[in-house]
Tab-separated table of C-alpha atoms in Angstrom:
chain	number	residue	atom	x	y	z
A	1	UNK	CA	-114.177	-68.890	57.784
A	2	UNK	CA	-113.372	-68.640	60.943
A	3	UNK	CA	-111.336	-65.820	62.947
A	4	UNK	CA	-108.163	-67.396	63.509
A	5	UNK	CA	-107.883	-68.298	60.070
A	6	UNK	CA	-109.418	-65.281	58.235
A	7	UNK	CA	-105.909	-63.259	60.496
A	8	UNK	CA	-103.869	-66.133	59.320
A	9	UNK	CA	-104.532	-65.248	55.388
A	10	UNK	CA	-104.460	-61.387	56.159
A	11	UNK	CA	-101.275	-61.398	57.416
A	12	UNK	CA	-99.827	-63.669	54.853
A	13	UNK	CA	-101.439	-60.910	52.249
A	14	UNK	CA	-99.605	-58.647	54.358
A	15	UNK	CA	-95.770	-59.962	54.320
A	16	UNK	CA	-96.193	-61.107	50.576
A	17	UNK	CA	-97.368	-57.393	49.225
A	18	UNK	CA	-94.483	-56.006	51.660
A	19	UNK	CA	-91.639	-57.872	49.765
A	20	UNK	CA	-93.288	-57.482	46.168
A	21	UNK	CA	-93.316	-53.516	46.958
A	22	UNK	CA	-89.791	-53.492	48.256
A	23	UNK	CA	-88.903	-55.671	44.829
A	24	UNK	CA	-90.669	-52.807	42.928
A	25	UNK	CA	-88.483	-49.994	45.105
A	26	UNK	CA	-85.551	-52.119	44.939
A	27	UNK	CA	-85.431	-52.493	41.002
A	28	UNK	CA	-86.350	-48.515	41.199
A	29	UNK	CA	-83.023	-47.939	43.422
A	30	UNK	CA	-80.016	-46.557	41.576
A	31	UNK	CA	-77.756	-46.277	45.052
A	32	UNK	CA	-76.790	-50.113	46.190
A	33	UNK	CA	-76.792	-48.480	49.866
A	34	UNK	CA	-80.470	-48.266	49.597
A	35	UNK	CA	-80.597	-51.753	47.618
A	36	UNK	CA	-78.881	-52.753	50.988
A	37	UNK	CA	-81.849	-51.096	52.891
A	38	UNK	CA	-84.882	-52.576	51.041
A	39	UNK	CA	-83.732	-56.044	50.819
A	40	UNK	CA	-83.987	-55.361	54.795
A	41	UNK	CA	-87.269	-54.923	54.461
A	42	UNK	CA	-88.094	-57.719	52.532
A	43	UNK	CA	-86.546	-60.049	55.061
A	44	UNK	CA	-88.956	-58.672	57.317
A	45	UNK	CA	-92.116	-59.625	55.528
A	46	UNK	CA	-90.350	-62.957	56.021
A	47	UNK	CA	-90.731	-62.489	59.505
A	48	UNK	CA	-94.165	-61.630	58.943
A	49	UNK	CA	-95.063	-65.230	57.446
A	50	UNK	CA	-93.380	-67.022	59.987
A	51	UNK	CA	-95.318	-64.808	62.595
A	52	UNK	CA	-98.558	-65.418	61.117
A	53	UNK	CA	-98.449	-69.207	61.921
A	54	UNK	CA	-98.587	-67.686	65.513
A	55	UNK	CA	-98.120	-71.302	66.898
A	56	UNK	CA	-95.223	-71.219	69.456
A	57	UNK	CA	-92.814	-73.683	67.049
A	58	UNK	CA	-93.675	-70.202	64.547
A	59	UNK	CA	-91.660	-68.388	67.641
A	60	UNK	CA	-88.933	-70.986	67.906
A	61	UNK	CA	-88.494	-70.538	63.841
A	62	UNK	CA	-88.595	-66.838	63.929
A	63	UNK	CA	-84.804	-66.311	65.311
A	64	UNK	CA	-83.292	-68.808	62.894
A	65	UNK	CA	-84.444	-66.614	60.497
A	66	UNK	CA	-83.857	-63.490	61.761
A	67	UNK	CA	-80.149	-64.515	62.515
A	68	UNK	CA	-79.834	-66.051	59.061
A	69	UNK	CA	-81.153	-62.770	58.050
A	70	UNK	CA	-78.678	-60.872	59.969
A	71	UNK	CA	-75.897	-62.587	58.777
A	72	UNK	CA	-76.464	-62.524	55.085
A	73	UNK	CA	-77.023	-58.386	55.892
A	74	UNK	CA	-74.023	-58.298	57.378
A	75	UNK	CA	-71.506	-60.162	54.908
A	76	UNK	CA	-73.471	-57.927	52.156
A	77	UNK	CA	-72.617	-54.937	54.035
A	78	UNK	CA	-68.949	-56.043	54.461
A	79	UNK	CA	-68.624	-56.701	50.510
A	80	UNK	CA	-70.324	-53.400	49.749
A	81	UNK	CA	-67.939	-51.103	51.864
A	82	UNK	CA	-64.508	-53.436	50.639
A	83	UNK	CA	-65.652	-52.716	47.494
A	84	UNK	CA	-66.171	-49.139	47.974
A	85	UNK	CA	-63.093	-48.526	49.630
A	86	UNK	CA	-61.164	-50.930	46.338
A	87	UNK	CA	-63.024	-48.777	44.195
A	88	UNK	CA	-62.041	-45.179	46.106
A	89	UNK	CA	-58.308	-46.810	46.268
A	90	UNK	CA	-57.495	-45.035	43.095
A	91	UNK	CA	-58.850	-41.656	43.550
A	92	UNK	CA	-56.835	-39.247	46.249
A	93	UNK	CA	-59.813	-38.241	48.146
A	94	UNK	CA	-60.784	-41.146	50.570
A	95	UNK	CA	-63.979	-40.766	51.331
A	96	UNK	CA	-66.135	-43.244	54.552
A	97	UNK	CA	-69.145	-44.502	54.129
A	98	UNK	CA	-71.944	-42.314	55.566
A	99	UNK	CA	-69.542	-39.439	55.506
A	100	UNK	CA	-72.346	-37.286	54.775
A	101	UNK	CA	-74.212	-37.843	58.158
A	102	UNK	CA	-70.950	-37.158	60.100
A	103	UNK	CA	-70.574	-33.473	61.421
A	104	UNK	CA	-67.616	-32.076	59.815
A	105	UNK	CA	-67.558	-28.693	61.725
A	106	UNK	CA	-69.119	-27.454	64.469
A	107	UNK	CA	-72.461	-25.129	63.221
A	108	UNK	CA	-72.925	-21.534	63.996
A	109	UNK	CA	-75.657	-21.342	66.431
A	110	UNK	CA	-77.001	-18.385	67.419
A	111	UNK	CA	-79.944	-19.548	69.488
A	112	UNK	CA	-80.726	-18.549	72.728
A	113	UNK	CA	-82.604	-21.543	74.681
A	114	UNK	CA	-82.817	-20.260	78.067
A	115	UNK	CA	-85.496	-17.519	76.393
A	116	UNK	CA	-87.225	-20.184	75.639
A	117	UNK	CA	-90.541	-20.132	77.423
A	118	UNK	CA	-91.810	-22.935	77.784
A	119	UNK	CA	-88.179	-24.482	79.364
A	120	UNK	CA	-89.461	-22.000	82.613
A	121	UNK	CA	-93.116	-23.451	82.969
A	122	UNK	CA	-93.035	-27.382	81.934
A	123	UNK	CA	-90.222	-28.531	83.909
A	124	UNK	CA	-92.376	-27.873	86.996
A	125	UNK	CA	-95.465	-29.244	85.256
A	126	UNK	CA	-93.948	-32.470	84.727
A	127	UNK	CA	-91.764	-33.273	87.742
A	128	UNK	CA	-95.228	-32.268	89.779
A	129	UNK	CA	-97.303	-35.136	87.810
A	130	UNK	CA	-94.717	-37.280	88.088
A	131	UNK	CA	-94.389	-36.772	92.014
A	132	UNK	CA	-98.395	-36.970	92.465
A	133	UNK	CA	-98.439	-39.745	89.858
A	134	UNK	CA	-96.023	-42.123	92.187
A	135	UNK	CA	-97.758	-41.245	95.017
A	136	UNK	CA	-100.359	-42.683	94.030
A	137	UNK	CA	-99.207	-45.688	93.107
A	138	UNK	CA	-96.701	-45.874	96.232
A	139	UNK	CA	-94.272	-48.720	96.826
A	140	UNK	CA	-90.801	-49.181	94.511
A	141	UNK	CA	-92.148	-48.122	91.382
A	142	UNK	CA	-93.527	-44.901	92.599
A	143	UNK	CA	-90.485	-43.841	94.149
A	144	UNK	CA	-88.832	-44.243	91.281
A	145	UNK	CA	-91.596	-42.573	89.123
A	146	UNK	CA	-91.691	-40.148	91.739
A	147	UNK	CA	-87.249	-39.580	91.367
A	148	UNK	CA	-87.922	-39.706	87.908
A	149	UNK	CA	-89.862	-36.830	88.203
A	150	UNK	CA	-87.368	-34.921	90.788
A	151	UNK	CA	-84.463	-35.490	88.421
A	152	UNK	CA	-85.974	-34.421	85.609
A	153	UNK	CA	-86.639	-30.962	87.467
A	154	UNK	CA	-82.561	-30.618	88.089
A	155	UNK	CA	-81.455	-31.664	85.005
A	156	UNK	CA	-84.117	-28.853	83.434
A	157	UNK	CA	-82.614	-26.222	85.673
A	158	UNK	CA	-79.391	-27.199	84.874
A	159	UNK	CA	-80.282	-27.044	80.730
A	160	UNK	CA	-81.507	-23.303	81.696
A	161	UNK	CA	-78.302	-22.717	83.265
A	162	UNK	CA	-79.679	-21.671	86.983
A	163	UNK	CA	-77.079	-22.760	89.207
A	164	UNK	CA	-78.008	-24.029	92.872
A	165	UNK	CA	-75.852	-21.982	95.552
A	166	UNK	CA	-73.867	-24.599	97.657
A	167	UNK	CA	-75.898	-23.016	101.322
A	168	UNK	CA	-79.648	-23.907	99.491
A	169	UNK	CA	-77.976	-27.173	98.461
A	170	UNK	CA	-76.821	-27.860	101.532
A	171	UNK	CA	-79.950	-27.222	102.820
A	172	UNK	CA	-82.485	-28.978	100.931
A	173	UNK	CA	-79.577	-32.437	101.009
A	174	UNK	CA	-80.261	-32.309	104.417
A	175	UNK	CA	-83.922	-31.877	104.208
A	176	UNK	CA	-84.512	-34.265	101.661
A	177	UNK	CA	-82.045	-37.423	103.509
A	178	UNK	CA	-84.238	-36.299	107.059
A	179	UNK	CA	-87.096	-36.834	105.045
A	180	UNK	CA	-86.532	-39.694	104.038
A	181	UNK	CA	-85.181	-40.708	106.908
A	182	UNK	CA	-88.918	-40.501	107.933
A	183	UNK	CA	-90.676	-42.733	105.536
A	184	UNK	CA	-88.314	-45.176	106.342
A	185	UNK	CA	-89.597	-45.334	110.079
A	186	UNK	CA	-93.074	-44.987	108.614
A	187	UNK	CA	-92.785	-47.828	106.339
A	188	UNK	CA	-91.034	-49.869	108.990
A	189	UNK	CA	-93.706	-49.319	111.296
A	190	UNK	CA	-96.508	-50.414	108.608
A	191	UNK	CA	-94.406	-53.420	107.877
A	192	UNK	CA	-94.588	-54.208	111.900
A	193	UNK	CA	-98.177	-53.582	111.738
A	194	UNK	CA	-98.751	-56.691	109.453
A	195	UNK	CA	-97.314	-58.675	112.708
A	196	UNK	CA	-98.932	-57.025	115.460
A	197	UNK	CA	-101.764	-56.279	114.055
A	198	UNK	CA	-102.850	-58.709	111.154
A	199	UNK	CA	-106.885	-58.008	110.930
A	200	UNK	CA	-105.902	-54.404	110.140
A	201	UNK	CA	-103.501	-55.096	107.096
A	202	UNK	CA	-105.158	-52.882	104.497
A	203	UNK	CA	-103.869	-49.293	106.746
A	204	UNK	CA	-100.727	-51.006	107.097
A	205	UNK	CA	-99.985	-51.220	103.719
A	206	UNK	CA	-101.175	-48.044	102.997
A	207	UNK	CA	-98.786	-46.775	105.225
A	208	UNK	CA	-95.911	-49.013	104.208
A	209	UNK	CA	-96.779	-48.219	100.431
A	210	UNK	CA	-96.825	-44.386	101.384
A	211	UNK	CA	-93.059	-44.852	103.447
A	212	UNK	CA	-91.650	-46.848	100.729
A	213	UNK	CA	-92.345	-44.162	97.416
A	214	UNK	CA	-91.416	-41.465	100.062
A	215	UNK	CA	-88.684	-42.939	100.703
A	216	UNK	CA	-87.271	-44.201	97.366
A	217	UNK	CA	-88.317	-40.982	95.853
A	218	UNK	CA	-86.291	-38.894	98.250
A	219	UNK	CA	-83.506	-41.075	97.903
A	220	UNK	CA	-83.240	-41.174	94.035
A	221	UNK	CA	-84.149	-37.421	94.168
A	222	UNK	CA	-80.628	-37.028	96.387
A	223	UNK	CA	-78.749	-38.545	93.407
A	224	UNK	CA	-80.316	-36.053	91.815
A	225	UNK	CA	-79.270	-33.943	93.172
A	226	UNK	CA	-75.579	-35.016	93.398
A	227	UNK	CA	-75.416	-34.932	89.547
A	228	UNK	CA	-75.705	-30.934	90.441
B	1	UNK	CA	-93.919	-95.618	43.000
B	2	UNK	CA	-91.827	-93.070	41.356
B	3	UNK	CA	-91.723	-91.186	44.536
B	4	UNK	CA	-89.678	-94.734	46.231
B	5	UNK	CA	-87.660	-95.020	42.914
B	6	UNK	CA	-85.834	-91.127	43.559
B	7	UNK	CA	-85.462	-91.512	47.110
B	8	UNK	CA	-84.068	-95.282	47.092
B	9	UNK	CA	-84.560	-97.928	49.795
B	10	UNK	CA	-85.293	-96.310	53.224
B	11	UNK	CA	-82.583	-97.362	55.808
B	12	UNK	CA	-84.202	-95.742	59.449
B	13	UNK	CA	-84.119	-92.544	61.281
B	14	UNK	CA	-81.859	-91.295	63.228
B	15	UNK	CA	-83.481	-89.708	66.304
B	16	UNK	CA	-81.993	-86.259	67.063
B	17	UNK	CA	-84.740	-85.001	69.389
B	18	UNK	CA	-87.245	-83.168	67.091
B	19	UNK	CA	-84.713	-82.740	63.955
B	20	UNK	CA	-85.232	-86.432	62.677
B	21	UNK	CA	-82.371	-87.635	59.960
B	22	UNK	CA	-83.319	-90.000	57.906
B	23	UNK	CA	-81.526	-92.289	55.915
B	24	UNK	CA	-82.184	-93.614	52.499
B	25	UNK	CA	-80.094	-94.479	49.417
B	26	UNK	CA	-79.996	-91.197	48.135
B	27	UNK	CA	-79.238	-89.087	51.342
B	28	UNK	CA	-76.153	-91.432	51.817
B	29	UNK	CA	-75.143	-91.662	48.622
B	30	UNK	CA	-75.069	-87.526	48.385
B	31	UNK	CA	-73.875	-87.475	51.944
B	32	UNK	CA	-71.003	-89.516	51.356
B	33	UNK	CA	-69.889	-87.513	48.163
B	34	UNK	CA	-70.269	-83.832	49.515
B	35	UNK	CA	-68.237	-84.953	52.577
B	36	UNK	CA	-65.510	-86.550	49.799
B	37	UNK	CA	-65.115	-83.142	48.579
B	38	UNK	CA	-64.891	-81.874	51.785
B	39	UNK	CA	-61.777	-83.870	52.722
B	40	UNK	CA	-60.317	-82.965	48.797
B	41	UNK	CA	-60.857	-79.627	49.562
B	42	UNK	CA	-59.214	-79.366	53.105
B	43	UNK	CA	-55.674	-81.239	51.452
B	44	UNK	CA	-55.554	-79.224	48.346
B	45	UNK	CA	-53.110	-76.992	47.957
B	46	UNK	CA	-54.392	-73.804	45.755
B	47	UNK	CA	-53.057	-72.991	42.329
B	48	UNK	CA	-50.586	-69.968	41.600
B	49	UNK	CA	-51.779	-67.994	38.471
B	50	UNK	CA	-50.155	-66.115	35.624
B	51	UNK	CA	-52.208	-64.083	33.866
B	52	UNK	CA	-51.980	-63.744	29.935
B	53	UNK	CA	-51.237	-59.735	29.159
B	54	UNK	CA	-53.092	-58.161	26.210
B	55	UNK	CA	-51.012	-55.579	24.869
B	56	UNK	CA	-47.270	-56.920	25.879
B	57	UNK	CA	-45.513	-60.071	26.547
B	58	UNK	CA	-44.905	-61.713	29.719
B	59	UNK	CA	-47.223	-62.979	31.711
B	60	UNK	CA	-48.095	-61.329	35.172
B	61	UNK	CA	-48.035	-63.513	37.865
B	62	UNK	CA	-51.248	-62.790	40.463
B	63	UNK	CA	-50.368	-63.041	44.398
B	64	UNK	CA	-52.655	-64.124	46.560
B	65	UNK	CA	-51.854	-63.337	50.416
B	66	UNK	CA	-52.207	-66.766	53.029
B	67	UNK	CA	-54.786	-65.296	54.748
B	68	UNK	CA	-56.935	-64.842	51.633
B	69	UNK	CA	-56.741	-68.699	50.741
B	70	UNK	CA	-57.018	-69.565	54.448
B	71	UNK	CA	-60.305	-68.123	54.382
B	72	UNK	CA	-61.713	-69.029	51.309
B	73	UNK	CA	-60.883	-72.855	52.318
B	74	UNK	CA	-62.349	-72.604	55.433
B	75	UNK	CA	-65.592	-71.180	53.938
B	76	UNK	CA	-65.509	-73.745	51.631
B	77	UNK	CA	-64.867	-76.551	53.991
B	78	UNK	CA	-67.881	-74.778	56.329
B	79	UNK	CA	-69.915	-75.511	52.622
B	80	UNK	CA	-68.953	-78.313	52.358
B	81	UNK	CA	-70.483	-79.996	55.905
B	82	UNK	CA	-73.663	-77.792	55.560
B	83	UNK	CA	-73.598	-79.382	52.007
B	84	UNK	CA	-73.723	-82.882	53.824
B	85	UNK	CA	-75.901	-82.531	56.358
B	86	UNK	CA	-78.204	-81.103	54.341
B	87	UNK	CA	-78.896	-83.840	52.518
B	88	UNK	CA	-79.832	-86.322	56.072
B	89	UNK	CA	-82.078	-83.720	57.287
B	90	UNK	CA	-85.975	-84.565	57.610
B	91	UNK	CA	-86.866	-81.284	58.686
B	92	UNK	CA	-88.178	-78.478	55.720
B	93	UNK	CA	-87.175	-75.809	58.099
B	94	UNK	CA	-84.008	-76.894	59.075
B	95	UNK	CA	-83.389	-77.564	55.426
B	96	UNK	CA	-84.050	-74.257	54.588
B	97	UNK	CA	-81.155	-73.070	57.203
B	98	UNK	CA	-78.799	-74.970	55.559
B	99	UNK	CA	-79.068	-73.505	52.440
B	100	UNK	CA	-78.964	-70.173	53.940
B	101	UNK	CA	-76.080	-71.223	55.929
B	102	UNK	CA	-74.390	-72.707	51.674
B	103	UNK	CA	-75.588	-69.170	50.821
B	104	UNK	CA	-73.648	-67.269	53.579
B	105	UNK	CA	-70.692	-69.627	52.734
B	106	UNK	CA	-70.675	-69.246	48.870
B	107	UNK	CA	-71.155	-65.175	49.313
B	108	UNK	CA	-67.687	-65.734	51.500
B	109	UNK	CA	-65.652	-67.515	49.048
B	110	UNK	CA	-66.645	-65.442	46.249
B	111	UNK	CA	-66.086	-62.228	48.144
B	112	UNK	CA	-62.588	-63.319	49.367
B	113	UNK	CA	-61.445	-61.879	46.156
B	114	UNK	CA	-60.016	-58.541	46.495
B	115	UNK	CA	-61.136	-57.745	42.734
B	116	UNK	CA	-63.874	-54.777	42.149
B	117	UNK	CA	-65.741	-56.764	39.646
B	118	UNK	CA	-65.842	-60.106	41.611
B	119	UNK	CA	-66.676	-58.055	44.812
B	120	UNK	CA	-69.361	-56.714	42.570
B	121	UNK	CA	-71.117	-59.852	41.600
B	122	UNK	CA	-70.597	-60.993	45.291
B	123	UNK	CA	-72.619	-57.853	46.078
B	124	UNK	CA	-75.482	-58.795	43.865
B	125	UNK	CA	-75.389	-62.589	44.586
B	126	UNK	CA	-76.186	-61.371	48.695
B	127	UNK	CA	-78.604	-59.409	47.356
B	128	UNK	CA	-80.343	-61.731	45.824
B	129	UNK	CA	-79.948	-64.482	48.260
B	130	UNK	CA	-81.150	-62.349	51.593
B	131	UNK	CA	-84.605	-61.647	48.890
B	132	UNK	CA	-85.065	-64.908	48.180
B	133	UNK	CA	-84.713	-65.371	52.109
B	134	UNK	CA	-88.464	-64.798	51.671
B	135	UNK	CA	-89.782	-67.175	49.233
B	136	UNK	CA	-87.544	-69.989	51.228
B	137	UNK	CA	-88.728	-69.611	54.726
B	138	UNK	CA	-91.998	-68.342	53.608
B	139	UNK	CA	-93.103	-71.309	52.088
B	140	UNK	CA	-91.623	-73.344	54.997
B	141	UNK	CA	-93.796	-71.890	57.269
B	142	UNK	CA	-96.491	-71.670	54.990
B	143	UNK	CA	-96.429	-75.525	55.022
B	144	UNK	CA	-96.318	-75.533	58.749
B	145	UNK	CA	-99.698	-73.450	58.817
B	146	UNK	CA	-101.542	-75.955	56.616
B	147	UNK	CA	-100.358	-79.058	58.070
B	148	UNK	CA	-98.803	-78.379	61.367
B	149	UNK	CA	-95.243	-80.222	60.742
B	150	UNK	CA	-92.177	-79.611	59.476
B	151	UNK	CA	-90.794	-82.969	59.037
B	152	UNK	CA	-90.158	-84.601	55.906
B	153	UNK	CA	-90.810	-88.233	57.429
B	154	UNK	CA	-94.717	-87.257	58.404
B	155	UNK	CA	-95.620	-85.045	55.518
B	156	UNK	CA	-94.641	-88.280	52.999
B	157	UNK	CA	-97.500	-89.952	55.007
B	158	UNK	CA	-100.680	-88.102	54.111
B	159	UNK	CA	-101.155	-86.539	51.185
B	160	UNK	CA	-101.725	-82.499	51.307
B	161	UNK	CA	-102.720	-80.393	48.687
B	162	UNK	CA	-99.115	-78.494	48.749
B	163	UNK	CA	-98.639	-77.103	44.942
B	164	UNK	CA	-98.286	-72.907	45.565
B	165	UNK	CA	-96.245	-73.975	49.187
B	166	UNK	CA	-93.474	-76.834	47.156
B	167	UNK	CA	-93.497	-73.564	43.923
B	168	UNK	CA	-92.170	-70.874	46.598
B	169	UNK	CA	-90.186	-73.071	48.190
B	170	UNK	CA	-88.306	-74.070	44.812
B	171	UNK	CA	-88.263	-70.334	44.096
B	172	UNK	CA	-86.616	-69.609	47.337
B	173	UNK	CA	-84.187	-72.827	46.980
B	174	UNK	CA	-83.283	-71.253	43.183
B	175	UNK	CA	-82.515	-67.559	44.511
B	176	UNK	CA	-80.475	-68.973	47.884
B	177	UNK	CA	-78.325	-71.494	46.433
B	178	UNK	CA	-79.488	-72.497	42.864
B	179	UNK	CA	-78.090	-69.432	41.280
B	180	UNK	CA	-74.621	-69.100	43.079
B	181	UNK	CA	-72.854	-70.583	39.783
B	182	UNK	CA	-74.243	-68.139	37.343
B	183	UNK	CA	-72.742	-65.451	39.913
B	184	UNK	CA	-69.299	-67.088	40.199
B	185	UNK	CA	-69.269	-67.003	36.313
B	186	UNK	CA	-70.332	-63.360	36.011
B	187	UNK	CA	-67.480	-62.759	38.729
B	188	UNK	CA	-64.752	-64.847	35.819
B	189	UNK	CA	-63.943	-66.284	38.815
B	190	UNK	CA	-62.522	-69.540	37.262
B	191	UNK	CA	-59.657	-66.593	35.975
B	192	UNK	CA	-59.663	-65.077	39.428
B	193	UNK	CA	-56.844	-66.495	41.630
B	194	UNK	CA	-57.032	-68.950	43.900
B	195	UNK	CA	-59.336	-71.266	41.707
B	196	UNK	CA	-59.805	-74.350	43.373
B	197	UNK	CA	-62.235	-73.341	46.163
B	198	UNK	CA	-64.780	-72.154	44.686
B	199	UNK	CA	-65.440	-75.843	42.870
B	200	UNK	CA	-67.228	-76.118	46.071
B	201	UNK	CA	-70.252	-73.694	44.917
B	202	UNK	CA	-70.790	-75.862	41.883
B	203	UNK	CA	-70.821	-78.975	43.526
B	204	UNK	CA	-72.951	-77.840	46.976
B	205	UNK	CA	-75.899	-76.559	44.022
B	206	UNK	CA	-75.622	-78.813	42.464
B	207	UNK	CA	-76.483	-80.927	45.322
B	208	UNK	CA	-79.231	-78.985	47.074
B	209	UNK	CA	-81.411	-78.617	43.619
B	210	UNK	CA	-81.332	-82.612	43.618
B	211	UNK	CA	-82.179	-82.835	46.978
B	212	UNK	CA	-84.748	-80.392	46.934
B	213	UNK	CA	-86.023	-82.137	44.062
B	214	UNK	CA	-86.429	-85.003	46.186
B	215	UNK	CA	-88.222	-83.430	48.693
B	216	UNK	CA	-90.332	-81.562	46.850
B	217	UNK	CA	-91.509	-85.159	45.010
B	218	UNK	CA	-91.665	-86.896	49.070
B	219	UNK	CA	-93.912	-84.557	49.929
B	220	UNK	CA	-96.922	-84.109	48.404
C-alpha cells in the first residue's frame, strides 16, 4: 500500500470514529444546547472525508458542505431559541439564552496589577526583541515588526499607569519623526545606488533595507505614540 | 436489463458545464410532477381551522398571522424546485445538496409553527438531518476517492465495486430527507394550522427515496 493511499484510509478512520463518538456524547447529552454543539462536530468529521480525497474537486466540494452545514446549524439554532423563548412565555421571569455567560454586575476586584512584577521587566524584554528582530530582517515587514514592538512598550506603560509628561513627549516626537526623517534619505540614497551604481547592488540594498525598517518602525512607533 | 427497465428510455444530456442533466423517462416523468405541485402549491389558498375542545363546546377557531403562511409557502415552493431539479441531476454530489437544500426547506415549514411541541419535533428533525449530513456527503466523496467522478452518466459505464459507498449514501439520503414525514407526524402537524403546505414534505420524500433508488441501481 502505498503512502498516498495508506493517509487516504487513516483519515477516513479518522472522520468516521469522530462522528460515532459525538453520536455516543450526543445520545449521553441531556441539555439540547449541547445536542446543538456535538452535532457541530459531527459535521466536521464530514469535512474530514471530503478533505481526505485531497484532490482539488475535494476543495471545490468542501464549501458546499460547509455552507449546507452552516445553514442547517443555523435554522436549528433559530428553532431552539423560538422555542425556548414559547416555552419561557408563560413563566414571569424571562430569561436569554446564554444568560449565564453574561456579566450581571460588575465584580469586586481587589487586585493590584501595577505590583505586578513581571509587568516592570517584560515589556522591555519584548519590545527590545522585537526591535532587534526587524532589524534584522529590514524592509516593510521589519518596520512593522519593529512598531509592533515600540507599541507594545506604550501600551504596557500605559496598563502600569506611568504617564508620559507632555515636555519628554514632546521631545522624543521630535526625535523619533527626525529620525526617521533620516532613514528616509538613507533608503533613498540606497535606492539611487541601484542606478548609479548597479555592480554594487548587494550594499545598496543593505542600506535601503536598513532605511526602510528604520523608517517604518519610527513611523508606526509615532502612532504609537499618539495613542498616548 | 433491470437497471434500463427503472430508469426508462434515455433521452440525452443536457450540458451544464461539469453538472451534466440527464434526461430519461423517469427524471421527466418525476420532474414534471414535483414541478405540478409546485404550481398547486403557489395558487392554493391555506385552510382556516377550528379546533374540536375537549372539555366544553364550541370549537376554537386557530389564527394563523399572513406572514406565517407567506413563509411556509415560500419554503415549500423553494421544496418544491429543489424537489425537481433533483431528479435531472447527474451529479452524486450535487444530488446530495439538493437534499440538504429539501432538508433545510422541510425544517422551515415545519418550524413555521409557533406551537412548542411542533417546534420541538422541528428541533429534533435538524438534529438529525445536520448528523446524517455525514453519512450523505461522506459517501459522496467516498465514491469520488475510489473512482475519481461524481457523475451519474460515467459511473453507469464501468462497473465499481461500490456496496459500503451506495449503504452510507442511502443512510445519509434516509436521515436528510427520508425521515421528514415521520417528524411532521410526531409534530400532529396535519392538526396544526395552516395544513396544506406541508403536503410538500410528503411528496418531495417521497420523491428523493425513488430517485435515489434509481441511482443507487445506475451505479454500480
Amino acid at each position: 500500500m502505498d503512502y498516498v493511499s495508506l493517509l487516504f484510509s487513516r483519515t477516513v478512520t479518522v472522520g468516521l470514529i469522530v462522528g460515532i463518538i459525538s453520536l455516543y456524547s450526543i445520545s449521553r447529552q441531556k441539555t439540547d444546547l449541547n445536542m446543538i454543539l456535538l452535532t457541530d462536530l459531527v459535521e466536521y468529521g464530514m469535512l474530514v472525508i471530503i478533505a481526505a480525497i485531497g484532490s482539488d474537486l475535494a476543495e471545490a466540494l468542501i464549501l458546499p458542505g460547509l455552507v449546507v452545514g452552516m445553514a442547517e446549524l443555523l435554522a436549528v439554532a433559530e428553532i431552539f431559541v423560538s422555542r425556548n423563548d414559547l416555552r419561557k412565555q408563560g413563566q414571569k421571569k424571562k430569561s436569554k439564552l446564554l444568560e449565564e455567560f453574561t456579566v450581571k454586575e460588575i465584580p469586586d476586584m481587589d487586585i493590584n496589577f501595577s505590583k505586578m512584577e513581571v509587568l516592570y521587566t517584560a515589556p522591555k524584554f519584548f519590545a527590545f526583541v522585537l526591535v532587534v528582530y526587524g532589524a534584522i530582517l529590514s524592509g516593510f515587514t521589519g518596520g512593522a515588526v519593529m512598531a509592533s514592538g515600540l507599541l507594545f512598550y506604550v501600551l504596557a506603560k500605559r496598563v502600569l499607569g506611568q504617564k508620559i509628561l507632555p515636555e519628554d513627549l514632546k521631545v522624543s516626537w521630535e526625535g523619533i519623526s527626525a529620525f526617521s526623517g533620516i532613514a528616509w534619505a538613507v533608503w533613498i540614497l540606497g535606492f539611487i545606488g541601484f542606478f548609479l551604481f548597479p555592480s554594487k547592488w548587494p550594499y545598496f540594498l543593505i542600506i535601503a533595507g536598513f532605511g526602510l525598517a528604520i523608517k517604518v518602525g519610527s513611523k508606526l512607533g509615532l502612532i504609537g505614540e499618539l495613542f498616548e | 436489463m433491470l437497471v434500463e427497465y427503472i430508469a426508462g428510455n434515455f433521452h440525452g444530456i443536457i450540458p451544464l458545464g461539469d453538472i451534466v442533466f440527464y434526461l430519461t423517462d423517469f427524471s421527466l416523468i418525476a420532474f414534471i410532477i414535483a414541478m405540478l405541485f409546485t404550481a398547486i402549491v403557489y395558487v392554493t389558498k391555506p385552510e382556516k381551522q377550528l379546533e374540536a375542545q375537549v372539555h366544553e363546546f364550541g370549537d376554537k377557531f386557530n389564527y394563523v398571522t399572513v406572514e406565517e403562511l407567506k413563509i411556509r409557502r415560500f419554503m415549500s415552493i423553494v421544496c418544491g424546485i429543489a424537489t425537481a431539479f433533483s431528479m435531472l441531476t447527474g451529479d452524486l454530489f450535487d444530488f446530495a445538496l439538493f437534499l440538504a437544500v429539501i432538508g433545510i426547506t422541510n425544517i422551515g415549514i415545519v418550524s413555521a409553527v409557533k406551537k412548542e411541541w411542533v417546534l420541538n419535533a422541528a428541533f429534533h428533525y435538524g438534529i438529525i438531518a445536520i448528523i446524517s449530513s455525514l453519512p450523505l456527503f461522506g459517501a459522496a466523496a467516498l465514491i469520488l476517492g475510489k473512482t475519481g467522478t461524481l457523475s451519474i452518466f460515467e459511473l453507469a459505464k464501468n462497473g465499481h465495486e461500490l456496496f459500503y459507498q451506495k449503504l452510507l449514501y442511502a443512510v445519509g439520503m434516509i436521515g436528510e430527507t427520508g425521515v421528514a414525514p415521520f417528524y411532521a407526524a410526531k409534530a400532529e402537524m396535519f392538526r396544526a394550522p395552516g395544513a396544506p403546505y406541508i403536503l410538500m414534505i410528503h411528496l418531495s420524500s417521497l420523491l428523493v427515496i425513488v430517485r435515489t433508488v434509481e441511482i443507487l441501481l445506475t451505479i454500480s
